[in-house]
PDB file of C-alpha atoms in Angstrom:
ATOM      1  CA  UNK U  91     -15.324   5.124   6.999  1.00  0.00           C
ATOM      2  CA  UNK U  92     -12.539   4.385   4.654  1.00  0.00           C
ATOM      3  CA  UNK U  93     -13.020   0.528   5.040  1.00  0.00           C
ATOM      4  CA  UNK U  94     -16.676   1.399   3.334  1.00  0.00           C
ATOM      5  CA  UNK U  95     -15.337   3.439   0.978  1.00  0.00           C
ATOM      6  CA  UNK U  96     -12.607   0.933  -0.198  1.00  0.00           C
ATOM      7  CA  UNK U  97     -15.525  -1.779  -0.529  1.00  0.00           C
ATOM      8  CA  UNK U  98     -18.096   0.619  -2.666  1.00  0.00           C
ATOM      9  CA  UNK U  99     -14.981   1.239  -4.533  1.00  0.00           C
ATOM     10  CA  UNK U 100     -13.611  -2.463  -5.096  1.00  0.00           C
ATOM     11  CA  UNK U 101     -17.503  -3.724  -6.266  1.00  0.00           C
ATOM     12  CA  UNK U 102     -17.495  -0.539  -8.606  1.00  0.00           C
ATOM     13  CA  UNK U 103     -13.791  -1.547 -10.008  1.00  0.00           C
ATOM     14  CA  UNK U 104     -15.495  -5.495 -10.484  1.00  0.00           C
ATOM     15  CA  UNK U 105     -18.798  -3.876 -11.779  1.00  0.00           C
ATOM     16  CA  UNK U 106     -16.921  -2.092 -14.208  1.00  0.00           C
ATOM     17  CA  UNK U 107     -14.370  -4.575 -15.256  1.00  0.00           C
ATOM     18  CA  UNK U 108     -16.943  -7.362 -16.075  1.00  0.00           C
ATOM     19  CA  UNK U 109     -19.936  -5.661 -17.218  1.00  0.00           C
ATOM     20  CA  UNK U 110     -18.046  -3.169 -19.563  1.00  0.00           C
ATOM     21  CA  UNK U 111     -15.387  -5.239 -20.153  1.00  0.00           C
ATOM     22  CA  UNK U 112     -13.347  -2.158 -19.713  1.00  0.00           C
ATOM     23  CA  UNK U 113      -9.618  -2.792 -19.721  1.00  0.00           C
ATOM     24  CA  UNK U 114      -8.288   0.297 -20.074  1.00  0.00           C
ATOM     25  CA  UNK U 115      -6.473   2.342 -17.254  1.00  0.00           C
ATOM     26  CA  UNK U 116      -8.709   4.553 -15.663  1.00  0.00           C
ATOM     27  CA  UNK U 117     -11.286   1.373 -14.629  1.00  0.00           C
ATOM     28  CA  UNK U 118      -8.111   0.237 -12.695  1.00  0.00           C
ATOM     29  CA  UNK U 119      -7.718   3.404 -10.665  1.00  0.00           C
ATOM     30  CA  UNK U 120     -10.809   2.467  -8.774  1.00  0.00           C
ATOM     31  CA  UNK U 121      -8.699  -0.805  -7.344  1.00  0.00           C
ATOM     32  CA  UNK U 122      -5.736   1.650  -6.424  1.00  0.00           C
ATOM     33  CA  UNK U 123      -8.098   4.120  -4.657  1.00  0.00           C
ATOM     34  CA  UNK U 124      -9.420   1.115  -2.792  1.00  0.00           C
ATOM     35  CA  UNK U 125      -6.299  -0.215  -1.544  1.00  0.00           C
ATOM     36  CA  UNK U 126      -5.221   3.420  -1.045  1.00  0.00           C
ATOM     37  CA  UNK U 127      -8.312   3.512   1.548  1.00  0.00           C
ATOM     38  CA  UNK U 128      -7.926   0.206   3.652  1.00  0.00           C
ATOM     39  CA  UNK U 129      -4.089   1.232   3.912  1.00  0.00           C
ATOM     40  CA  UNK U 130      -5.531   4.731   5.488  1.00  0.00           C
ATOM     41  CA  UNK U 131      -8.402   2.431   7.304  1.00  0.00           C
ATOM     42  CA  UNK U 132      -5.567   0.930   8.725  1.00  0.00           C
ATOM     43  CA  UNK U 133      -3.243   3.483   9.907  1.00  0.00           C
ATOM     44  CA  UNK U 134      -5.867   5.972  11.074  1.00  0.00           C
ATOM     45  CA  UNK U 135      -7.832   3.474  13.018  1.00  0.00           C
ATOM     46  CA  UNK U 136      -4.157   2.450  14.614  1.00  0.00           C
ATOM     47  CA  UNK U 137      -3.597   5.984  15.207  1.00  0.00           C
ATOM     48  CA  UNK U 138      -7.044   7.176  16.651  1.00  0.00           C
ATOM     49  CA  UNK U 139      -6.714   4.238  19.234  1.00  0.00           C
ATOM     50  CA  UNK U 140      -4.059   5.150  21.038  1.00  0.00           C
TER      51      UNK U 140
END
């Protein structure tokens, strides 16, 4: 679940950055969310294994 959110959220952040041309801050808090999601992805899916 969080591996699918982290990719809707990584082709919103390129969506965003190139279409708009946004440069500002708050376009880059979609990347950071992202990465904050395949980190959880990561230690959840660890966790729920064992």
């Amino acid at each position: 679940m969080f591996l699918i959110l982290a990719l809707v959220l990584i082709l919103a952040w390129i969506g965003g950055f190139v279409v708009f041309h946004t440069a500002g801050f708050l376009i880059h808090l979609l990347l950071i969310f992202a990465v904050i999601s395949i980190i959880m992805h990561f230690v959840r899916g660890s966790a729920a294994k064992a």
